[in-house]
mmCIF file of C-alpha atoms and ligand atoms in Angstrom:
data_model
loop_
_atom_site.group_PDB
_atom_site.id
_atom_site.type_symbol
_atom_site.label_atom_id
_atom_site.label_comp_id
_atom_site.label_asym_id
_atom_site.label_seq_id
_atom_site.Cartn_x
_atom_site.Cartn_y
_atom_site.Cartn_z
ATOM 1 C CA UNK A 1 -16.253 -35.274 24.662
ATOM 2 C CA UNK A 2 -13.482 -32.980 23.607
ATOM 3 C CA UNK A 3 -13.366 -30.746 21.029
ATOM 4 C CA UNK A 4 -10.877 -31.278 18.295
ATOM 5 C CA UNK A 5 -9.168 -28.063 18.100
ATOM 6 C CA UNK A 6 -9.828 -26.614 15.035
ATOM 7 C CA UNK A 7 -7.399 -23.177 15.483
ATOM 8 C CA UNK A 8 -5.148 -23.004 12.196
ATOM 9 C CA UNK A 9 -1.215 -22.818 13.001
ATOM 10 C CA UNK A 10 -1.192 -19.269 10.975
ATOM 11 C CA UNK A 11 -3.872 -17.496 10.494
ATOM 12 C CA UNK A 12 -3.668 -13.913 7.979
ATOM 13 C CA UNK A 13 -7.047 -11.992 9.014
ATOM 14 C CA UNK A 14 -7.916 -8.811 7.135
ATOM 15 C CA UNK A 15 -4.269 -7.438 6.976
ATOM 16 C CA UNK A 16 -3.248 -4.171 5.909
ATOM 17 C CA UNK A 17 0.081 -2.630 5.200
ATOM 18 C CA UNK A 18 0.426 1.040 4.033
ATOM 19 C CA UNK A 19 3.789 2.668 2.806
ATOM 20 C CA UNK A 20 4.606 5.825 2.948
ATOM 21 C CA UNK A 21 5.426 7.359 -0.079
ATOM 22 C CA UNK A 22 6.524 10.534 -2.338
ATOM 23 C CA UNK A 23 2.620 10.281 -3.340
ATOM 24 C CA UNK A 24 1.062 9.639 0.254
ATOM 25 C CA UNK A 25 0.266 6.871 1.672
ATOM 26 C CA UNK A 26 -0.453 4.054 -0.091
ATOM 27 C CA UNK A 27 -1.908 0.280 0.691
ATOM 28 C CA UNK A 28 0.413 -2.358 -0.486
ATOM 29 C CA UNK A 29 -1.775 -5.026 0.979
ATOM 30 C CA UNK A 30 -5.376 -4.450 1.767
ATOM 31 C CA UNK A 31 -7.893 -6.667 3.376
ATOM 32 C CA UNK A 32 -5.551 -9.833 3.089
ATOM 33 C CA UNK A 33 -6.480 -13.260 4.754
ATOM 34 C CA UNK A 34 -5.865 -16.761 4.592
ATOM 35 C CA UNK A 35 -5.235 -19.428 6.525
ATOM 36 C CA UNK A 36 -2.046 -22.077 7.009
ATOM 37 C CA UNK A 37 -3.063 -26.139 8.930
ATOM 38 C CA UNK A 38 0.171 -27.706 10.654
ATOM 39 C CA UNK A 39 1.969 -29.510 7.899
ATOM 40 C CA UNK A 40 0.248 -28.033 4.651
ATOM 41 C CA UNK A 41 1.888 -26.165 1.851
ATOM 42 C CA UNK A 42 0.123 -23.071 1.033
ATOM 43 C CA UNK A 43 1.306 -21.055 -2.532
ATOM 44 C CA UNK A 44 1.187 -17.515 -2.869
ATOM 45 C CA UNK A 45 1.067 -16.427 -6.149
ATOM 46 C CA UNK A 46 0.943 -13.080 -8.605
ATOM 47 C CA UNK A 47 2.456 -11.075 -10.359
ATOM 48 C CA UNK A 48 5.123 -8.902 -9.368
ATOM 49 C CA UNK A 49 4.224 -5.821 -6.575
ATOM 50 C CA UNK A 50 0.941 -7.832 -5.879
ATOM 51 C CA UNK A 51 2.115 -7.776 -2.014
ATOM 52 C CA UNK A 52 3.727 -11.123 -1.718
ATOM 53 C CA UNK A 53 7.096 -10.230 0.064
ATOM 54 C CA UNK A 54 4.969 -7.652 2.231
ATOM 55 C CA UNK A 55 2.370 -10.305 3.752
ATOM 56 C CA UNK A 56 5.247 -12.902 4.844
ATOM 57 C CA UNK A 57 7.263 -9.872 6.027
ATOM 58 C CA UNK A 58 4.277 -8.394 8.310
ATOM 59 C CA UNK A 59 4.233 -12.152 9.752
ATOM 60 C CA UNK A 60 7.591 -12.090 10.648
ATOM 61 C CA UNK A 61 7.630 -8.381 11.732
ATOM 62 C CA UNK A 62 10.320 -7.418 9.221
ATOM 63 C CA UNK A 63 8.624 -4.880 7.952
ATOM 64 C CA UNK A 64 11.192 -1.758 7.223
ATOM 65 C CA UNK A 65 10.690 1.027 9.486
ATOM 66 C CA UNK A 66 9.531 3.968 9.572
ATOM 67 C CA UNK A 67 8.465 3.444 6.105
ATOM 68 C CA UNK A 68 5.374 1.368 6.527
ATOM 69 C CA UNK A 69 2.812 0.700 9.308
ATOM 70 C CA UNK A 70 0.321 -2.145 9.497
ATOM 71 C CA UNK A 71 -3.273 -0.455 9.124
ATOM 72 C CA UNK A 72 -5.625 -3.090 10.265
ATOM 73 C CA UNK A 73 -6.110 -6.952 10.741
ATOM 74 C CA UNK A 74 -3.999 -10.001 13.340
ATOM 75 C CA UNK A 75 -1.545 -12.324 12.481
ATOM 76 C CA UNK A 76 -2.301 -15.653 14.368
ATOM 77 C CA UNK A 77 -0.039 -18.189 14.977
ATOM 78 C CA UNK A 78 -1.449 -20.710 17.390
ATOM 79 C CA UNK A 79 -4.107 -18.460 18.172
ATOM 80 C CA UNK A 80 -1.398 -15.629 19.464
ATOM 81 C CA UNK A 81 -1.437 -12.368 17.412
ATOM 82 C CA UNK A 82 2.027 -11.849 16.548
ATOM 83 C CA UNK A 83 1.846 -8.130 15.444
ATOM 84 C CA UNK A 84 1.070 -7.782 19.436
ATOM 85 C CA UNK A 85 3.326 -9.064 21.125
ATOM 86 C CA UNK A 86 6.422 -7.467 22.917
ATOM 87 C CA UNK A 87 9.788 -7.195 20.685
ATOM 88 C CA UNK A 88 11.415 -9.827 22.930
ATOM 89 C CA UNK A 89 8.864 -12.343 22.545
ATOM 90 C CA UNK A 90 8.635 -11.873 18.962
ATOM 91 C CA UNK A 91 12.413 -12.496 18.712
ATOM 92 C CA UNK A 92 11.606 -16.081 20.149
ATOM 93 C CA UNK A 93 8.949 -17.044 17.388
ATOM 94 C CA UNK A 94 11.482 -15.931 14.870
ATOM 95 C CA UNK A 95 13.409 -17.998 13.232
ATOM 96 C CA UNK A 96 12.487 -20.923 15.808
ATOM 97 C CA UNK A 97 8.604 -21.045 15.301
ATOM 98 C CA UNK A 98 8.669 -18.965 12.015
ATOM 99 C CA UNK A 99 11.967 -19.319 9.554
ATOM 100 C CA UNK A 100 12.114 -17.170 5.955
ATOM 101 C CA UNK A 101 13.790 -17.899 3.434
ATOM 102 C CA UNK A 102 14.459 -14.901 1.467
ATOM 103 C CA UNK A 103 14.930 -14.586 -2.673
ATOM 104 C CA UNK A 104 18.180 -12.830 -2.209
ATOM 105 C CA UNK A 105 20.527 -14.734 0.475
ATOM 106 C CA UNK A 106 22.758 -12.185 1.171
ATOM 107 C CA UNK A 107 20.023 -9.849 2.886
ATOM 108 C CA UNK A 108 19.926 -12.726 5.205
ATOM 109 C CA UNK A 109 23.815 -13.170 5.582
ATOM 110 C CA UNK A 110 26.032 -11.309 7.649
ATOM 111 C CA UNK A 111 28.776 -10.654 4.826
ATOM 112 C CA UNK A 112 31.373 -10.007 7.975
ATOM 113 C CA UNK A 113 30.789 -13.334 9.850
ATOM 114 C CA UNK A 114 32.035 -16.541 8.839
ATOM 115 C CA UNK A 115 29.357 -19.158 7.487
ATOM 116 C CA UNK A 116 30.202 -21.690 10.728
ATOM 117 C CA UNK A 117 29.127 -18.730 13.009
ATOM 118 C CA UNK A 118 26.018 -17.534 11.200
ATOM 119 C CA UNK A 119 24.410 -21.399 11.870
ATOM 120 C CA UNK A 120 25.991 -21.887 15.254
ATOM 121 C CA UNK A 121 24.545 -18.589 15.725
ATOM 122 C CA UNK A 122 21.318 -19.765 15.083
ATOM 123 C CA UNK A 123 21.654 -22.422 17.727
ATOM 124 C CA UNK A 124 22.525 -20.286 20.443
ATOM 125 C CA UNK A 125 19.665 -17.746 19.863
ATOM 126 C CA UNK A 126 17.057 -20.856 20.310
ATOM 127 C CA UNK A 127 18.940 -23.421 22.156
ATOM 128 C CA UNK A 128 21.017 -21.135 24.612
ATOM 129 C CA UNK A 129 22.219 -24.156 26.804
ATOM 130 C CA UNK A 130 24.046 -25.519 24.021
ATOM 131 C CA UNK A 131 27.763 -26.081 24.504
ATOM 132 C CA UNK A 132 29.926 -24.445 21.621
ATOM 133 C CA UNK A 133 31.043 -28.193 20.610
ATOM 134 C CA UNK A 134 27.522 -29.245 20.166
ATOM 135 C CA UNK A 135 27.024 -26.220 18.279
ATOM 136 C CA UNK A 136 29.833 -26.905 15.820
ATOM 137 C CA UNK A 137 28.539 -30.151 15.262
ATOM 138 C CA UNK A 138 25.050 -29.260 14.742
ATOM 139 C CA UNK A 139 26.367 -26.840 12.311
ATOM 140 C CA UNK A 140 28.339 -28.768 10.809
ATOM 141 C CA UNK A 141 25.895 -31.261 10.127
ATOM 142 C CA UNK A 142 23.256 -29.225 9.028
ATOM 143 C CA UNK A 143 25.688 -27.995 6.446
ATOM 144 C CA UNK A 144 25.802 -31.605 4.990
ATOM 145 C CA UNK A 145 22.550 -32.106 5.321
ATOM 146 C CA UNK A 146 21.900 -29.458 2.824
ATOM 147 C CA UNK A 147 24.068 -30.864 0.845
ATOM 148 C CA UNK A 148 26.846 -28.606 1.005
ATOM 149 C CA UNK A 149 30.172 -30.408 -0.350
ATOM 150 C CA UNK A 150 33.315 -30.128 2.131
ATOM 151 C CA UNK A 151 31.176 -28.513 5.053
ATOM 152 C CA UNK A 152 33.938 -28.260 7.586
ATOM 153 C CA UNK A 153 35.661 -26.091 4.967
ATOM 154 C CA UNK A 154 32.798 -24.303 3.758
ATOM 155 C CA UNK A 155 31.920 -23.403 7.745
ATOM 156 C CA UNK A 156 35.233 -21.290 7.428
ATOM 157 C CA UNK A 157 33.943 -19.085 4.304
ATOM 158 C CA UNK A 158 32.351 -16.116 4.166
ATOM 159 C CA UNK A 159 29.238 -15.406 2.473
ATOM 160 C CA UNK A 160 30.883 -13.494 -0.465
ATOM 161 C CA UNK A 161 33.440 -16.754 -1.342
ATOM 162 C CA UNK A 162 30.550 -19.166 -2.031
ATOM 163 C CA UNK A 163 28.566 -19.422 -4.777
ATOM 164 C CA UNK A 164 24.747 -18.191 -5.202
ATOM 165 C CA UNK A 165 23.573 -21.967 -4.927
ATOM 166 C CA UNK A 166 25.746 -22.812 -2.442
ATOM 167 C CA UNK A 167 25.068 -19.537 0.255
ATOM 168 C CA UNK A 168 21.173 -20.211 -0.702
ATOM 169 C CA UNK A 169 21.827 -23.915 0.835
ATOM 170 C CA UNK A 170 23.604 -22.006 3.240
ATOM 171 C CA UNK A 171 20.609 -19.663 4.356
ATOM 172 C CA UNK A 172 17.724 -22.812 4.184
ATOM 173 C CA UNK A 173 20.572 -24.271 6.356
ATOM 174 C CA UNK A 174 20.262 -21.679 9.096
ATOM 175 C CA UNK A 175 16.266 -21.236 8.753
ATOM 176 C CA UNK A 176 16.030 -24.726 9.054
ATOM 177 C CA UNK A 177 18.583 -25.324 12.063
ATOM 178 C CA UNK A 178 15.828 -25.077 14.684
ATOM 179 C CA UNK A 179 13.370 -26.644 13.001
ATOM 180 C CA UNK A 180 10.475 -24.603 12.531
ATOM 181 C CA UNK A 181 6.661 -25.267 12.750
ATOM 182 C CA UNK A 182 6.233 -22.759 9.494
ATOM 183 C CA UNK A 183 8.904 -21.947 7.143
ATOM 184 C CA UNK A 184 8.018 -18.390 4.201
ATOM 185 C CA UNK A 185 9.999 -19.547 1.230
ATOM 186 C CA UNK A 186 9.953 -16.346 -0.687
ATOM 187 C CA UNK A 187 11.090 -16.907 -4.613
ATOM 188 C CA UNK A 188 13.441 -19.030 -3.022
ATOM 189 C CA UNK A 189 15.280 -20.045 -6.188
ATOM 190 C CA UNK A 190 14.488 -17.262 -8.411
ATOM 191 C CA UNK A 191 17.699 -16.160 -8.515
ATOM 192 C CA UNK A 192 19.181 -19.502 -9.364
ATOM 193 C CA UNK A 193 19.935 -21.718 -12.815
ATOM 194 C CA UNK A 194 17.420 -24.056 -13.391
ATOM 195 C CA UNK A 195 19.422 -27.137 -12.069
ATOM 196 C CA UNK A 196 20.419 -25.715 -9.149
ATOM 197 C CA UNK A 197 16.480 -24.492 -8.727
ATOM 198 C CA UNK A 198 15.535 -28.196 -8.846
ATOM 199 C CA UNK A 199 17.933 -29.085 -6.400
ATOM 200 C CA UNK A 200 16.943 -26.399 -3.363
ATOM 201 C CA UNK A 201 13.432 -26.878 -4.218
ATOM 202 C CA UNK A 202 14.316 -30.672 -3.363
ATOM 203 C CA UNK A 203 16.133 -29.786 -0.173
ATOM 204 C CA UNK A 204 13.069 -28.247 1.240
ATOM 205 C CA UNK A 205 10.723 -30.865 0.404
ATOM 206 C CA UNK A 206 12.752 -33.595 1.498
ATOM 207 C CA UNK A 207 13.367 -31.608 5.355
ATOM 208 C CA UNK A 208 9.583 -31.272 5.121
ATOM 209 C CA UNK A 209 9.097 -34.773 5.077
ATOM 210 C CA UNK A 210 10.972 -35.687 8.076
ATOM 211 C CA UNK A 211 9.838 -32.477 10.108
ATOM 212 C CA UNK A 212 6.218 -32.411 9.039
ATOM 213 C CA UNK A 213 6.772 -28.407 8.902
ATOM 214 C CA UNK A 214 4.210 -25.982 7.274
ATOM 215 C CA UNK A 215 5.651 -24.396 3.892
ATOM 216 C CA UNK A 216 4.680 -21.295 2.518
ATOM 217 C CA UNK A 217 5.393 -20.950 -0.622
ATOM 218 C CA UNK A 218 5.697 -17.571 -2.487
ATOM 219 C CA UNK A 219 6.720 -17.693 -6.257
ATOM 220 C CA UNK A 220 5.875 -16.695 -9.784
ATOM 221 C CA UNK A 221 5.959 -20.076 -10.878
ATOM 222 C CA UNK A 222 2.489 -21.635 -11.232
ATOM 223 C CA UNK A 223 4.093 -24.437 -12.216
ATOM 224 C CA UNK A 224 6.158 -25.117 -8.519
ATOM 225 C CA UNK A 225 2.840 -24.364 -7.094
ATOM 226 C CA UNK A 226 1.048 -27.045 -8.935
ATOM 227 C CA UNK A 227 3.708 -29.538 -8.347
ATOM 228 C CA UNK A 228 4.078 -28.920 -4.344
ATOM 229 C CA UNK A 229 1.377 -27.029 -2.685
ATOM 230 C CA UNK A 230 -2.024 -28.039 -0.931
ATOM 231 C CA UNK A 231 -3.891 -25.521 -1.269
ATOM 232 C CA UNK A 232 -2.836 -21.872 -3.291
ATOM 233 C CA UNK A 233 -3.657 -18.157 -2.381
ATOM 234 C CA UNK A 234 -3.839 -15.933 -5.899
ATOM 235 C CA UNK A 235 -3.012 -12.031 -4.816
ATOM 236 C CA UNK A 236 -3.491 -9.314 -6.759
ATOM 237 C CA UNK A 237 -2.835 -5.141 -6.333
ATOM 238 C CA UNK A 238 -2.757 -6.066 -2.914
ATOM 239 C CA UNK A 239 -5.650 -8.022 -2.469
ATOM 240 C CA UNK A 240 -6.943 -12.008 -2.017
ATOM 241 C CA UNK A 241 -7.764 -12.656 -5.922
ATOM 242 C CA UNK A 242 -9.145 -15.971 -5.606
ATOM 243 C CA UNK A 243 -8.268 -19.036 -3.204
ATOM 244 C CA UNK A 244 -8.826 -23.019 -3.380
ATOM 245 C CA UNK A 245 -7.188 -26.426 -2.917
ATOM 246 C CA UNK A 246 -4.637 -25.992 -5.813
ATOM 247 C CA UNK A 247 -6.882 -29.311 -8.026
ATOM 248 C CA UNK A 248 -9.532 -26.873 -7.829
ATOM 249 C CA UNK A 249 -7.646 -23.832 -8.604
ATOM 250 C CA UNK A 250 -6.154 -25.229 -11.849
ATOM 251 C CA UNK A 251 -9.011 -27.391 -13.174
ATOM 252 C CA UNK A 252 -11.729 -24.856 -11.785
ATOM 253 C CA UNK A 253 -10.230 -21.209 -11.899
ATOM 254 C CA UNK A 254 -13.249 -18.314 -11.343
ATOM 255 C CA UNK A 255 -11.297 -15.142 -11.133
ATOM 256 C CA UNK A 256 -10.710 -13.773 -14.926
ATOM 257 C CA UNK A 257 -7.304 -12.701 -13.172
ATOM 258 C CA UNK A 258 -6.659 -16.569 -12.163
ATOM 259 C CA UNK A 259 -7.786 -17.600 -15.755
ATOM 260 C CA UNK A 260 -5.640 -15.051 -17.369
ATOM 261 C CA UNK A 261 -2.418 -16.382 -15.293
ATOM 262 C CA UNK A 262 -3.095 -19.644 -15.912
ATOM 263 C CA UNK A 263 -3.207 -19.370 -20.138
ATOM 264 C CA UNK A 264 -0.050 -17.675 -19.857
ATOM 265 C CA UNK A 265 1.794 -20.778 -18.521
ATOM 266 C CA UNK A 266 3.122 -22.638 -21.457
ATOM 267 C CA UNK A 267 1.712 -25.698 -22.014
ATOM 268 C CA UNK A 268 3.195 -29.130 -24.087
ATOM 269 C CA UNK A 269 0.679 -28.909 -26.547
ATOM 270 C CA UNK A 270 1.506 -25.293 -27.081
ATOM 271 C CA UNK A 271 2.910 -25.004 -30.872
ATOM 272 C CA UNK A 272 6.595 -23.447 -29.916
ATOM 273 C CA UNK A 273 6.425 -20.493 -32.134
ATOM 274 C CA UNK A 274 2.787 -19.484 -30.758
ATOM 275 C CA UNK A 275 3.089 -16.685 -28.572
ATOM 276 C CA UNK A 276 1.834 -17.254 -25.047
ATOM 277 C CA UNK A 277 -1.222 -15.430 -24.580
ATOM 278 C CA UNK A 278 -0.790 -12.725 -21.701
ATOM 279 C CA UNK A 279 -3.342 -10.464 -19.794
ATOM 280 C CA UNK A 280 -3.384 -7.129 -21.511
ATOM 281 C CA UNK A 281 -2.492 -3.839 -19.711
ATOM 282 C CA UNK A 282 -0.523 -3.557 -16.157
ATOM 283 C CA UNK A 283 -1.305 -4.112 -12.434
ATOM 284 C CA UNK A 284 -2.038 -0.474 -11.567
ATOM 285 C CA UNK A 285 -0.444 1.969 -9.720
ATOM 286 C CA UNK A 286 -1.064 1.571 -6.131
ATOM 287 C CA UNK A 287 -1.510 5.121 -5.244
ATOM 288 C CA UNK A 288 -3.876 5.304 -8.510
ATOM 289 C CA UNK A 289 -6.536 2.293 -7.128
ATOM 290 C CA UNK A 290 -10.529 2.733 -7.882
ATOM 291 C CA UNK A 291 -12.667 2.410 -5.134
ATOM 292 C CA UNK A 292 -13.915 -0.784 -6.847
ATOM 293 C CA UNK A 293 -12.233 -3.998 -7.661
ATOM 294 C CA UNK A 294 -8.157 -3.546 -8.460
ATOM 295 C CA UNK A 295 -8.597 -5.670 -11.503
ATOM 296 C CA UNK A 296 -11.242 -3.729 -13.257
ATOM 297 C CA UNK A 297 -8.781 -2.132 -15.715
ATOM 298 C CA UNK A 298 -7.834 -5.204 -17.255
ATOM 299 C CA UNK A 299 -10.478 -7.723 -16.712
ATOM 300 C CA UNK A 300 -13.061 -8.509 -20.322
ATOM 301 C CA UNK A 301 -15.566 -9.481 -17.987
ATOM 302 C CA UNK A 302 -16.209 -6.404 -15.943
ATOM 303 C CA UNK A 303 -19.622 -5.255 -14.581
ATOM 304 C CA UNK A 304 -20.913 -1.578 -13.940
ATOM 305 C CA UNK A 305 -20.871 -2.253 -10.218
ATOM 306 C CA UNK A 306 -17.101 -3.498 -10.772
ATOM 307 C CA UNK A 307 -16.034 0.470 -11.224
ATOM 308 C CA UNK A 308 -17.096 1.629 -7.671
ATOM 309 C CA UNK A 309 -17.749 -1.633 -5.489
ATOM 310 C CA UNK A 310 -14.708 -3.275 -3.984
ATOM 311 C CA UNK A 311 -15.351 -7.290 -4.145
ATOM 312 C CA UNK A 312 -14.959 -9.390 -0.804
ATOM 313 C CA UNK A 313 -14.106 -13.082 -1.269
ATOM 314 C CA UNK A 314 -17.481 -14.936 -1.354
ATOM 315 C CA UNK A 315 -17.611 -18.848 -1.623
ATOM 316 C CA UNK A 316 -17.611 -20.465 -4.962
ATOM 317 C CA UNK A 317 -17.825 -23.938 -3.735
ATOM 318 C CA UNK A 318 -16.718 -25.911 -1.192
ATOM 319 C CA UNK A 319 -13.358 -24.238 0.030
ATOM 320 C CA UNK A 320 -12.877 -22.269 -3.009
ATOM 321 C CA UNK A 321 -13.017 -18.206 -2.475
ATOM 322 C CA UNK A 322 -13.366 -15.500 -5.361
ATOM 323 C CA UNK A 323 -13.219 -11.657 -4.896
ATOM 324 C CA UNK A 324 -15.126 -11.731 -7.983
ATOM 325 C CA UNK A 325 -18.605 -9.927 -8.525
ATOM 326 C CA UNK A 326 -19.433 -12.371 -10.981
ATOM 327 C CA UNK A 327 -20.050 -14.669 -8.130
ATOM 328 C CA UNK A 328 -22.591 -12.315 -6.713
ATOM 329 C CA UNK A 329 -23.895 -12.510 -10.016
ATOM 330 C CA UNK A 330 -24.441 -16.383 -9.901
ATOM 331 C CA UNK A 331 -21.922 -17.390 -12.564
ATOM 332 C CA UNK A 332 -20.729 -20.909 -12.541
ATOM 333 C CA UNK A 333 -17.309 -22.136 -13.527
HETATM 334 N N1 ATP B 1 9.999 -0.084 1.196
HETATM 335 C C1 ATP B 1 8.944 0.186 0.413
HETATM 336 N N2 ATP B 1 8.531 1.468 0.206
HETATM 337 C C2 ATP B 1 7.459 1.747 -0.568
HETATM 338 N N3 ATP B 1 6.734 0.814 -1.196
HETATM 339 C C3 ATP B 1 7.093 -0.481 -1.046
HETATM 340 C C4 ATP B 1 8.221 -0.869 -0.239
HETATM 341 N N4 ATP B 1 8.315 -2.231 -0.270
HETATM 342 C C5 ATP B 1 7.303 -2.657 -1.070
HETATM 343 N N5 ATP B 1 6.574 -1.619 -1.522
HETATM 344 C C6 ATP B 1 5.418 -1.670 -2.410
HETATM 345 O O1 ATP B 1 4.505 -2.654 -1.948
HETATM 346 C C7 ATP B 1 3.935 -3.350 -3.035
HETATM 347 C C8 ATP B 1 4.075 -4.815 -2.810
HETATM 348 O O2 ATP B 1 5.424 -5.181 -2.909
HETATM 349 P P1 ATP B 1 5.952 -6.658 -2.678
HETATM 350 O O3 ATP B 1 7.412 -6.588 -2.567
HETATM 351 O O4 ATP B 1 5.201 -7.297 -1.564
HETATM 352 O O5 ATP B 1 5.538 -7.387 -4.034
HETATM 353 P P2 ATP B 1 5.759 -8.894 -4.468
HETATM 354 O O6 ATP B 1 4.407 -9.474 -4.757
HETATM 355 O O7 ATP B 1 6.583 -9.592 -3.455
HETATM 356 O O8 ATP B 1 6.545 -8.716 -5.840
HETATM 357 P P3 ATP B 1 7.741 -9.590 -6.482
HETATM 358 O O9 ATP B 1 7.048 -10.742 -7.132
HETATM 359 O O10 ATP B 1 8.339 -8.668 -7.483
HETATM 360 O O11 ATP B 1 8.682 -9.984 -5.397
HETATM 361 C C9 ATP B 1 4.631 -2.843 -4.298
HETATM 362 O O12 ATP B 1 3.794 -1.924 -4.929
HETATM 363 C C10 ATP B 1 5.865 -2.177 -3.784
HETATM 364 O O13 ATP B 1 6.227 -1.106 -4.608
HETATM 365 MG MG1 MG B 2 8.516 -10.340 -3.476
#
């Protein structure tokens, strides 16, 4: 009898990304891994410079040049590692295997080109026997379907005429055209009033429906996580904090870093002039990291061997992962 095959659509092993910097090299992402199933929405959360934008950016191979250089570890998307394969090849998975979104729209837009020619653009690189008639229309109908108001106009604008909302729709527009397997939302409507935020977040969830695509999702918000991921990946300096369906995560959290970003999401039965409670101290810097665990600095519970021994991710239950030593130490939740 056949196997069922069991190989994840993206799998993160043991990446590392180092940057070079005024003060040496330093690891932005150390040790990372996780894995993404066709159709599931993974979260990546933590604070800001935990290595978010860095880990979707090594998947895509967008990482800027000459500046950093992937240390160790595979990307592995179908069982293919990515970060081996020939420019040209790469170009293919891009975009029509593997769309980003990114927080700021306009790093993705070409400010020269009209909006009409960025999508049919998009078209041509995947579908190259497409007739420029079929490629208006596609674009032109992937505009709507975004919901962008007067789309024949709008494919006659430039970037710089529309509005932030509107040239977001815009870019989802384009990473969507060619319908990916995986689509890296990063902060996708960070920039973006909180109406308009509702609205995009919407617009991918609804294209996920009828597509069936994988989502990752990379935000602050613990909040958007709760309400529309599977499963959720917490980073931190770098490193795989703690991982678990997101039920778990929220009901069950084991990492005192997980526990600390969780009280500091405001809750209803919060009293409104109670300040939220936040995790003392700062992430530190990364060319200033102990040899032991990255959170050390700032966590209450911390053990001698948490000073000089670097945690791995060890099994808390059942698909739930802590880079904790407390669970070497046989602490339960
Ligand atoms: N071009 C670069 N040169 C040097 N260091 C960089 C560069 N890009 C990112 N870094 C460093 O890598 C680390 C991770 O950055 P990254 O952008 O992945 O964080 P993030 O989790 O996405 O944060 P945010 O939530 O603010 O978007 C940070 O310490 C950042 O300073
Ligand atoms: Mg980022």
């Amino acid at each position: 009898m056949n196997q069922p095959d069991r190989t994840p659509l993206l799998a993160v092993k043991h990446l590392g990304v180092a940057f070079q910097t005024d003060r040496g090299q330093v690891l932005a992402v150390d040790d990372v891994s996780f894995e993404l199933n066709a159709g599931q929405v993974l979260g990546l959360a933590g604070e800001s410079g935990c290595g978010k934008s860095v880990t979707a950016l090594s998947v895509m191979r967008l990482l800027p040049k000459p500046v950093s250089k992937i240390t160790q570890g595979e990307v592995l998307f179908k069982g293919q590692n990515l970060l081996e394969l020939p420019s040209d090849a790469m170009h293919k998975i891009r975009g029509k295997k593997i769309s980003m979104i990114f927080q700021e729209p306009m790093t993705a837009l070409n400010p020269v080109h009209t909006v009409g020619r960025q999508i049919a653009e998009s078209y041509s690189l995947h579908f190259p026997g497409m007739g420029e008639k079929q490629k208006n229309t596609a674009s032109l109908q992937m505009l709507e379907k975004v919901g962008i108001p007067d789309a024949r106009q709008v494919m006659k604008k430039y970037p710089h005429q529309l509005s932030g909302g509107m040239r977001q729709r815009v870019m989802i527009g384009m990473a969507l055209a060619c319908e990916p397997d995986i689509l890296i939302a990063d902060e996708p409507t960070t920039a973006l009033d909180v109406t308009v935020q509702a609205q995009i977040m919407d617009l991918i969830f609804q294209f996920r429906e009828t597509t069936g695509m994988a989502v990752i999702l990379i935000t602050h918000d613990l909040g958007l996580i709760a309400e529309n991921c599977d499963r959720v990946v917490v980073m931190y300096a770098g490193t795989v904090a703690e991982t678990a369906k997101v039920t778990t995560l929220f009901r069950q959290p084991f990492h005192p870093y997980t526990k600390g970003l969780l009280k500091s999401i405001p809750s209803l039965a919060q009293k409104a002039k109670e300040p939220l409670p936040t995790i003392p101290g700062n992430v530190p810097a990364l060319s200033e990291m102990s040899a032991g665990c990255r959170f050390v600095e700032r966590c209450k519970r911390a053990l001698t061997q948490c000073e000089n021994q670097r945690p791995r991710l060890m099994p808390v239950s059942s698909g739930h992962f802590a880079a904790c030593h407390l669970v070497y130490d046989g602490e339960k939740n």
